[in-house]
Tab-separated table of C-alpha atoms in Angstrom:
chain	number	residue	atom	x	y	z
A	201	MET	CA	0.000	0.000	0.000
A	202	PRO	CA	1.535	3.365	-1.004
A	203	LYS	CA	2.626	5.687	1.772
A	204	MET	CA	0.221	8.583	2.367
A	205	THR	CA	1.629	12.095	2.030
A	206	ASN	CA	0.441	14.921	4.250
A	207	PRO	CA	-1.476	17.393	2.022
A	208	MET	CA	-0.102	20.294	4.077
A	209	ILE	CA	3.461	19.223	3.340
A	210	VAL	CA	2.685	18.866	-0.350
A	211	GLY	CA	1.049	22.286	-0.399
A	212	ARG	CA	4.053	23.896	1.277
A	213	ARG	CA	6.442	22.277	-1.187
A	214	ILE	CA	4.376	23.574	-4.095
A	215	ALA	CA	4.273	27.050	-2.531
A	216	LEU	CA	8.073	27.068	-2.202
A	217	LEU	CA	8.654	25.906	-5.775
A	218	PRO	CA	8.899	29.454	-7.247
A	219	ARG	CA	11.631	30.289	-4.725
A	220	GLU	CA	13.568	27.179	-5.671
A	221	ILE	CA	13.275	28.133	-9.342
A	222	GLU	CA	14.549	31.630	-8.466
A	223	LYS	CA	17.584	30.156	-6.716
A	224	SER	CA	18.344	28.014	-9.749
A	225	LEU	CA	18.012	30.969	-12.119
A	226	ILE	CA	20.279	33.149	-9.980
A	227	ASN	CA	22.935	30.433	-9.787
A	228	GLN	CA	22.830	29.990	-13.556
A	229	GLY	CA	23.201	33.757	-13.883
A	230	ARG	CA	26.277	33.636	-11.653
A	231	ILE	CA	27.836	31.089	-13.986
A	232	MET	CA	27.068	33.193	-17.057
A	233	ALA	CA	28.501	36.309	-15.403
A	234	ALA	CA	31.701	34.426	-14.569
A	235	LEU	CA	32.029	33.181	-18.156
A	236	ASN	CA	31.522	36.712	-19.495
A	237	ARG	CA	34.441	37.977	-17.391
A	238	ARG	CA	36.760	35.947	-19.627
A	239	GLU	CA	35.517	37.684	-22.772
A	240	ARG	CA	36.211	41.025	-24.436
A	241	PHE	CA	33.420	41.788	-26.883
A	242	ASP	CA	33.180	44.901	-29.026
A	243	ASP	CA	29.390	44.620	-29.230
A	244	LEU	CA	27.686	45.097	-25.876
A	245	SER	CA	24.865	42.741	-26.836
A	246	ASP	CA	27.334	39.828	-26.916
A	247	TYR	CA	27.373	39.967	-23.109
A	248	GLU	CA	23.652	39.283	-22.930
A	249	PHE	CA	21.989	36.712	-20.746
A	250	GLN	CA	18.557	36.735	-19.184
A	251	VAL	CA	17.538	35.943	-15.615
A	252	PHE	CA	14.858	38.449	-14.628
A	253	SER	CA	15.268	41.003	-17.411
A	254	GLN	CA	12.918	41.115	-20.391
A	255	TRP	CA	15.693	40.403	-22.866
A	256	GLY	CA	19.442	40.060	-22.254
A	257	GLU	CA	19.895	43.136	-20.067
A	258	ASP	CA	21.008	41.156	-17.002
A	259	GLY	CA	24.211	40.077	-18.723
A	260	ILE	CA	24.947	43.530	-20.119
A	261	ILE	CA	24.447	45.166	-16.728
A	262	GLN	CA	26.712	42.641	-15.017
A	263	HIS	CA	29.468	43.455	-17.493
A	264	LEU	CA	29.110	47.218	-17.126
A	265	VAL	CA	29.163	46.968	-13.335
A	266	GLU	CA	32.356	44.885	-13.542
A	267	ALA	CA	33.954	47.592	-15.696
A	268	MET	CA	33.190	50.336	-13.146
A	269	PRO	CA	34.917	49.431	-9.847
A	270	GLY	CA	33.505	51.142	-6.797
A	271	ILE	CA	30.068	51.649	-8.340
A	272	PRO	CA	27.452	52.513	-5.694
A	273	ARG	CA	25.296	49.443	-5.119
A	274	GLN	CA	22.019	51.308	-5.509
A	275	PHE	CA	19.531	51.337	-8.367
A	276	ILE	CA	16.487	53.375	-9.330
A	277	GLU	CA	14.079	51.991	-11.895
A	278	PHE	CA	10.856	53.465	-13.311
A	279	GLY	CA	7.969	51.567	-14.869
A	280	VAL	CA	8.661	48.178	-13.280
A	281	GLU	CA	5.055	46.894	-13.272
A	282	SER	CA	5.176	43.921	-10.851
A	283	PHE	CA	9.023	43.831	-10.823
A	284	THR	CA	8.835	40.298	-12.181
A	285	GLU	CA	10.614	41.225	-15.410
A	286	CYS	CA	12.918	44.222	-15.072
A	287	ASN	CA	16.519	45.402	-15.305
A	288	SER	CA	17.534	45.571	-11.650
A	289	ARG	CA	16.040	42.580	-9.849
A	290	PHE	CA	19.008	40.312	-10.624
A	291	LEU	CA	21.394	42.881	-9.125
A	292	MET	CA	19.270	42.981	-5.987
A	293	MET	CA	18.965	39.225	-5.538
A	294	LYS	CA	22.455	38.197	-6.688
A	295	ASP	CA	24.593	41.083	-5.490
A	296	GLY	CA	22.550	42.623	-2.694
A	297	TRP	CA	21.980	46.040	-4.238
A	298	SER	CA	19.523	48.453	-2.636
A	299	GLY	CA	16.694	49.706	-4.813
A	300	PHE	CA	14.031	52.341	-5.253
A	301	ILE	CA	11.377	51.524	-7.832
A	302	ILE	CA	8.377	53.471	-9.123
A	303	ASP	CA	5.259	52.318	-10.916
A	304	GLY	CA	1.992	54.103	-11.634
A	305	SER	CA	-0.230	51.159	-10.659
A	306	GLU	CA	-1.300	50.689	-7.032
A	307	LYS	CA	-2.054	47.057	-7.863
A	308	HIS	CA	1.496	46.486	-9.093
A	309	VAL	CA	3.038	48.139	-6.051
A	310	ALA	CA	0.843	46.126	-3.677
A	311	ASP	CA	1.878	42.948	-5.500
A	312	ILE	CA	5.558	43.870	-5.147
A	313	GLN	CA	5.180	44.564	-1.439
A	314	SER	CA	3.573	41.145	-0.894
A	315	ARG	CA	6.519	39.214	-2.337
A	316	HIS	CA	9.090	37.409	-0.176
A	317	TRP	CA	11.972	39.237	-1.812
A	318	TYR	CA	10.503	42.586	-0.794
A	319	TRP	CA	11.223	41.987	2.883
A	320	GLN	CA	14.360	39.977	2.198
A	321	HIS	CA	16.080	42.865	0.405
A	322	ASP	CA	16.541	46.601	0.796
A	323	LEU	CA	13.868	47.604	-1.705
A	324	THR	CA	11.356	50.451	-1.643
A	325	ALA	CA	8.410	50.468	-4.061
A	326	HIS	CA	6.597	53.756	-4.606
A	327	CYS	CA	3.370	54.341	-6.531
A	328	ALA	CA	3.291	57.478	-8.688
A	329	PHE	CA	2.527	58.611	-12.229
A	330	ILE	CA	5.798	60.211	-13.308
A	331	ASP	CA	6.186	63.509	-15.127
A	332	LYS	CA	9.026	65.982	-15.565
A	333	ASP	CA	7.761	68.209	-12.752
A	334	ASN	CA	7.556	65.587	-10.021
A	335	ILE	CA	10.409	63.222	-10.857
A	336	ALA	CA	13.142	65.031	-8.905
A	337	SER	CA	11.040	65.149	-5.736
A	338	LEU	CA	10.094	61.494	-6.213
A	339	LEU	CA	13.736	60.446	-6.404
A	340	ASP	CA	14.495	62.433	-3.260
A	341	LYS	CA	12.238	59.943	-1.455
A	342	SER	CA	14.776	57.213	-2.216
A	343	GLY	CA	17.180	58.619	0.354
A	344	PHE	CA	20.005	57.926	-2.101
A	345	PHE	CA	22.845	60.322	-2.788
A	346	PRO	CA	22.213	61.583	-6.357
A	347	GLU	CA	24.940	59.339	-7.817
A	348	PRO	CA	23.358	55.849	-7.688
A	349	GLY	CA	24.890	52.980	-9.595
A	350	ILE	CA	22.047	52.618	-12.074
A	351	LEU	CA	19.089	54.652	-13.274
A	352	SER	CA	16.736	52.716	-15.563
A	353	VAL	CA	13.970	54.657	-17.315
A	354	ASP	CA	11.082	52.880	-19.040
A	355	ILE	CA	7.716	54.620	-18.852
A	356	ASP	CA	6.634	54.131	-22.486
A	357	GLY	CA	5.994	57.803	-23.068
A	358	VAL	CA	7.772	61.067	-22.405
A	359	ASP	CA	10.940	59.417	-21.102
A	360	TRP	CA	13.277	62.000	-22.659
A	361	PHE	CA	11.624	64.929	-20.878
A	362	VAL	CA	11.684	63.102	-17.545
A	363	LEU	CA	15.373	62.308	-17.936
A	364	GLU	CA	16.080	65.892	-18.985
A	365	ALA	CA	14.606	67.073	-15.666
A	366	LEU	CA	17.167	65.008	-13.724
A	367	GLY	CA	20.239	67.080	-14.505
A	368	ALA	CA	21.216	67.147	-10.821
A	369	TRP	CA	21.327	63.350	-10.696
A	370	LYS	CA	24.529	61.637	-11.910
A	371	PRO	CA	24.036	57.858	-11.948
A	372	TRP	CA	27.039	55.866	-13.088
A	373	ILE	CA	24.966	53.918	-15.629
A	374	VAL	CA	21.830	55.157	-17.385
A	375	ILE	CA	19.529	52.674	-19.145
A	376	VAL	CA	16.799	54.038	-21.401
A	377	GLU	CA	14.205	52.460	-23.648
A	378	TYR	CA	14.505	54.114	-27.064
A	379	ASN	CA	12.112	53.945	-29.999
A	380	GLY	CA	14.026	52.346	-32.882
A	381	LEU	CA	11.323	53.345	-35.361
A	382	PHE	CA	12.636	56.911	-35.167
A	383	GLY	CA	15.982	55.862	-36.700
A	384	PRO	CA	19.576	56.488	-35.588
A	385	GLU	CA	20.155	60.076	-36.693
A	386	ALA	CA	17.342	62.467	-35.762
A	387	PRO	CA	17.133	63.625	-32.115
A	388	VAL	CA	13.352	63.404	-31.779
A	389	SER	CA	10.725	62.584	-29.184
A	390	VAL	CA	6.975	62.502	-28.939
A	391	PRO	CA	5.840	65.965	-27.718
A	392	TYR	CA	5.612	66.384	-23.977
A	393	ASP	CA	2.318	65.501	-22.337
A	394	PRO	CA	2.329	64.875	-18.557
A	395	ALA	CA	-0.664	62.525	-18.977
A	396	PHE	CA	0.858	60.519	-21.844
A	397	VAL	CA	-0.517	56.960	-22.113
A	398	ARG	CA	0.945	54.942	-24.967
A	399	HIS	CA	-2.104	53.158	-26.370
A	400	GLN	CA	-4.344	56.158	-25.843
A	401	LYS	CA	-2.087	58.340	-27.993
A	402	HIS	CA	-2.195	55.912	-30.906
A	403	TYR	CA	-4.033	52.608	-31.221
A	404	SER	CA	-0.965	50.820	-32.621
A	405	GLY	CA	1.184	51.244	-29.502
A	406	LEU	CA	4.055	52.340	-31.774
A	407	TYR	CA	3.970	56.020	-30.914
A	408	TRP	CA	5.973	56.673	-27.749
A	409	GLY	CA	9.353	57.710	-26.418
A	410	ALA	CA	12.403	59.165	-28.108
A	411	SER	CA	15.135	58.213	-30.539
A	412	LEU	CA	18.571	56.954	-29.587
A	413	ALA	CA	20.025	60.197	-30.943
A	414	ALA	CA	17.777	62.252	-28.643
A	415	PHE	CA	19.110	60.456	-25.570
A	416	ASP	CA	22.694	60.648	-26.812
A	417	THR	CA	22.561	64.404	-27.410
A	418	LEU	CA	21.045	64.875	-23.951
A	419	LEU	CA	23.513	62.705	-22.035
A	420	ALA	CA	26.795	63.405	-23.853
A	421	PRO	CA	27.119	66.964	-22.450
A	422	ARG	CA	26.493	65.515	-18.990
A	423	GLY	CA	29.573	63.305	-19.242
A	424	TYR	CA	28.106	60.078	-20.619
A	425	ARG	CA	28.907	58.007	-23.669
A	426	LEU	CA	26.886	55.393	-25.472
A	427	ALA	CA	28.071	51.877	-24.644
A	428	GLY	CA	25.596	50.014	-26.849
A	429	THR	CA	22.134	48.521	-27.054
A	430	ASN	CA	20.515	45.171	-26.492
A	431	ARG	CA	19.941	42.786	-29.369
A	432	ALA	CA	16.158	43.253	-29.188
A	433	GLY	CA	16.556	46.906	-30.208
A	434	SER	CA	14.788	48.320	-27.158
A	435	ASN	CA	17.265	49.424	-24.480
A	436	ALA	CA	20.332	51.667	-24.726
A	437	PHE	CA	23.116	51.838	-22.154
A	438	PHE	CA	25.109	54.956	-21.295
A	439	VAL	CA	28.079	55.112	-18.911
A	440	ARG	CA	29.810	57.962	-17.151
A	441	THR	CA	33.134	58.418	-18.895
A	442	ASP	CA	34.891	59.415	-15.659
A	443	LYS	CA	33.965	56.123	-13.978
A	444	VAL	CA	34.811	53.510	-16.620
A	445	GLN	CA	37.992	51.550	-15.945
A	446	GLY	CA	37.356	48.243	-17.700
A	447	HIS	CA	36.500	47.416	-21.275
A	448	VAL	CA	33.250	49.023	-22.425
A	449	PRO	CA	32.442	49.250	-26.159
A	450	SER	CA	32.029	52.676	-27.735
A	451	PRO	CA	29.844	52.336	-30.851
A	452	THR	CA	28.470	55.139	-32.973
A	453	ARG	CA	24.714	55.736	-32.948
A	454	GLU	CA	24.451	54.147	-36.374
A	455	GLN	CA	26.273	51.038	-35.162
A	456	ALA	CA	24.227	50.782	-31.968
A	457	CYS	CA	20.728	51.562	-33.235
A	458	ARG	CA	19.005	48.286	-34.097
A	459	PRO	CA	15.609	47.589	-35.621
A	460	VAL	CA	13.111	46.412	-33.045
A	461	ILE	CA	12.677	42.640	-33.266
A	462	PHE	CA	9.330	42.353	-31.478
A	463	ARG	CA	6.102	43.049	-33.366
A	464	ASP	CA	3.362	43.807	-30.841
A	465	VAL	CA	1.487	46.177	-33.168
A	466	ARG	CA	-2.288	46.620	-32.803
A	467	ASP	CA	-4.894	47.608	-35.350
A	468	GLU	CA	-7.820	49.936	-34.578
A	469	GLN	CA	-9.790	47.002	-33.156
A	470	GLY	CA	-6.925	46.027	-30.854
A	471	LYS	CA	-5.929	42.937	-32.831
A	472	LEU	CA	-2.240	42.091	-33.154
A	473	GLN	CA	-0.702	42.866	-36.542
A	474	PHE	CA	2.640	41.215	-37.292
A	475	ILE	CA	4.183	43.766	-39.653
A	476	ASN	CA	7.762	44.708	-40.455
A	477	GLN	CA	9.642	47.847	-39.416
A	478	ARG	CA	8.959	49.849	-42.596
A	479	GLU	CA	5.230	49.147	-42.423
A	480	ARG	CA	5.192	50.076	-38.733
A	481	ALA	CA	6.738	53.470	-39.509
A	482	ARG	CA	3.986	54.097	-42.051
A	483	VAL	CA	1.287	53.395	-39.465
A	484	ILE	CA	2.372	56.440	-37.443
A	485	ALA	CA	3.614	58.544	-40.387
A	486	ASP	CA	1.297	61.469	-39.586
A	487	MET	CA	2.039	61.625	-35.861
A	488	PRO	CA	3.914	64.690	-34.537
A	489	LEU	CA	7.447	64.656	-33.169
A	490	VAL	CA	9.620	67.337	-31.639
A	491	ASN	CA	13.312	67.856	-32.351
A	492	THR	CA	14.858	67.764	-28.872
A	493	VAL	CA	17.771	69.990	-29.922
A	494	THR	CA	15.979	72.737	-31.858
A	495	GLY	CA	12.455	72.418	-30.478
A	496	ALA	CA	11.018	72.297	-34.000
A	497	THR	CA	7.891	70.222	-34.632
A	498	LEU	CA	7.765	67.711	-37.479
A	499	ALA	CA	5.846	64.616	-38.516
A	500	MET	CA	7.133	61.065	-38.380
A	501	ARG	CA	7.166	60.937	-42.201
A	502	ASP	CA	9.602	63.900	-42.280
A	503	LEU	CA	12.353	61.627	-40.975
A	504	ASN	CA	12.562	60.038	-44.448
A	505	LEU	CA	13.347	56.592	-43.139
A	506	GLY	CA	12.166	54.846	-46.288
């Protein structure tokens, strides 16, 4: 006769399974990080591996941190949703970094605060809808000195204007989500709107954010240089030139700017449309942009991207 198992014990083991999976993922990430230390790649995306990041950002971040000895072990990240898939969680759980994260959803923040890793680590989750006028005061709530190790900005909207308002903050590494549809050359952004919501501005979800060139022209005068982008064509990485000691690539914008590989485009009825980059640009051809250097207004089609 088979031995009976206590249902409570079984239930507890099932409940602990996600934590065991986390431990396994983190240990695999440690191995990948150690292997990357042996390499010297000239394309930042070659350092990619994924633990908790959406794409390969975990590996890229590990490499950049290794190349900047003495980096403050603090991160700030915007637009984290439930913090399940984000740029800084691996740093927190593997390396013990302290964090301050912001999301506009009370539901997301409550979910974060209910997780076991919230009390196990030095993490503060704050609920707020970010704009250029409140971001500096929001970051003051972190209690961090304004030179944290990492600032990661991903709010799917007026990211450039929010980052522009943080001139007093000097993180060692800045990670931004750029819109590859805007091409590598023109420094452009969607016009500023403090209430910007991506899918409300345009049904496709394609109209948001700023170009790689817009972020580069903003950050270069502040002492940063472009280190590269991820292979998915979504995130760009900038490093403070006065803090880099190890090998960090230094591509041009044209070399770094990649076409977006994911195709989550919606039609007017909300149905997914799997179309290529050129067709996506045509969908938002009439939408307005602003040149972040001159302030001039233009339409997406004026970029002449083909």
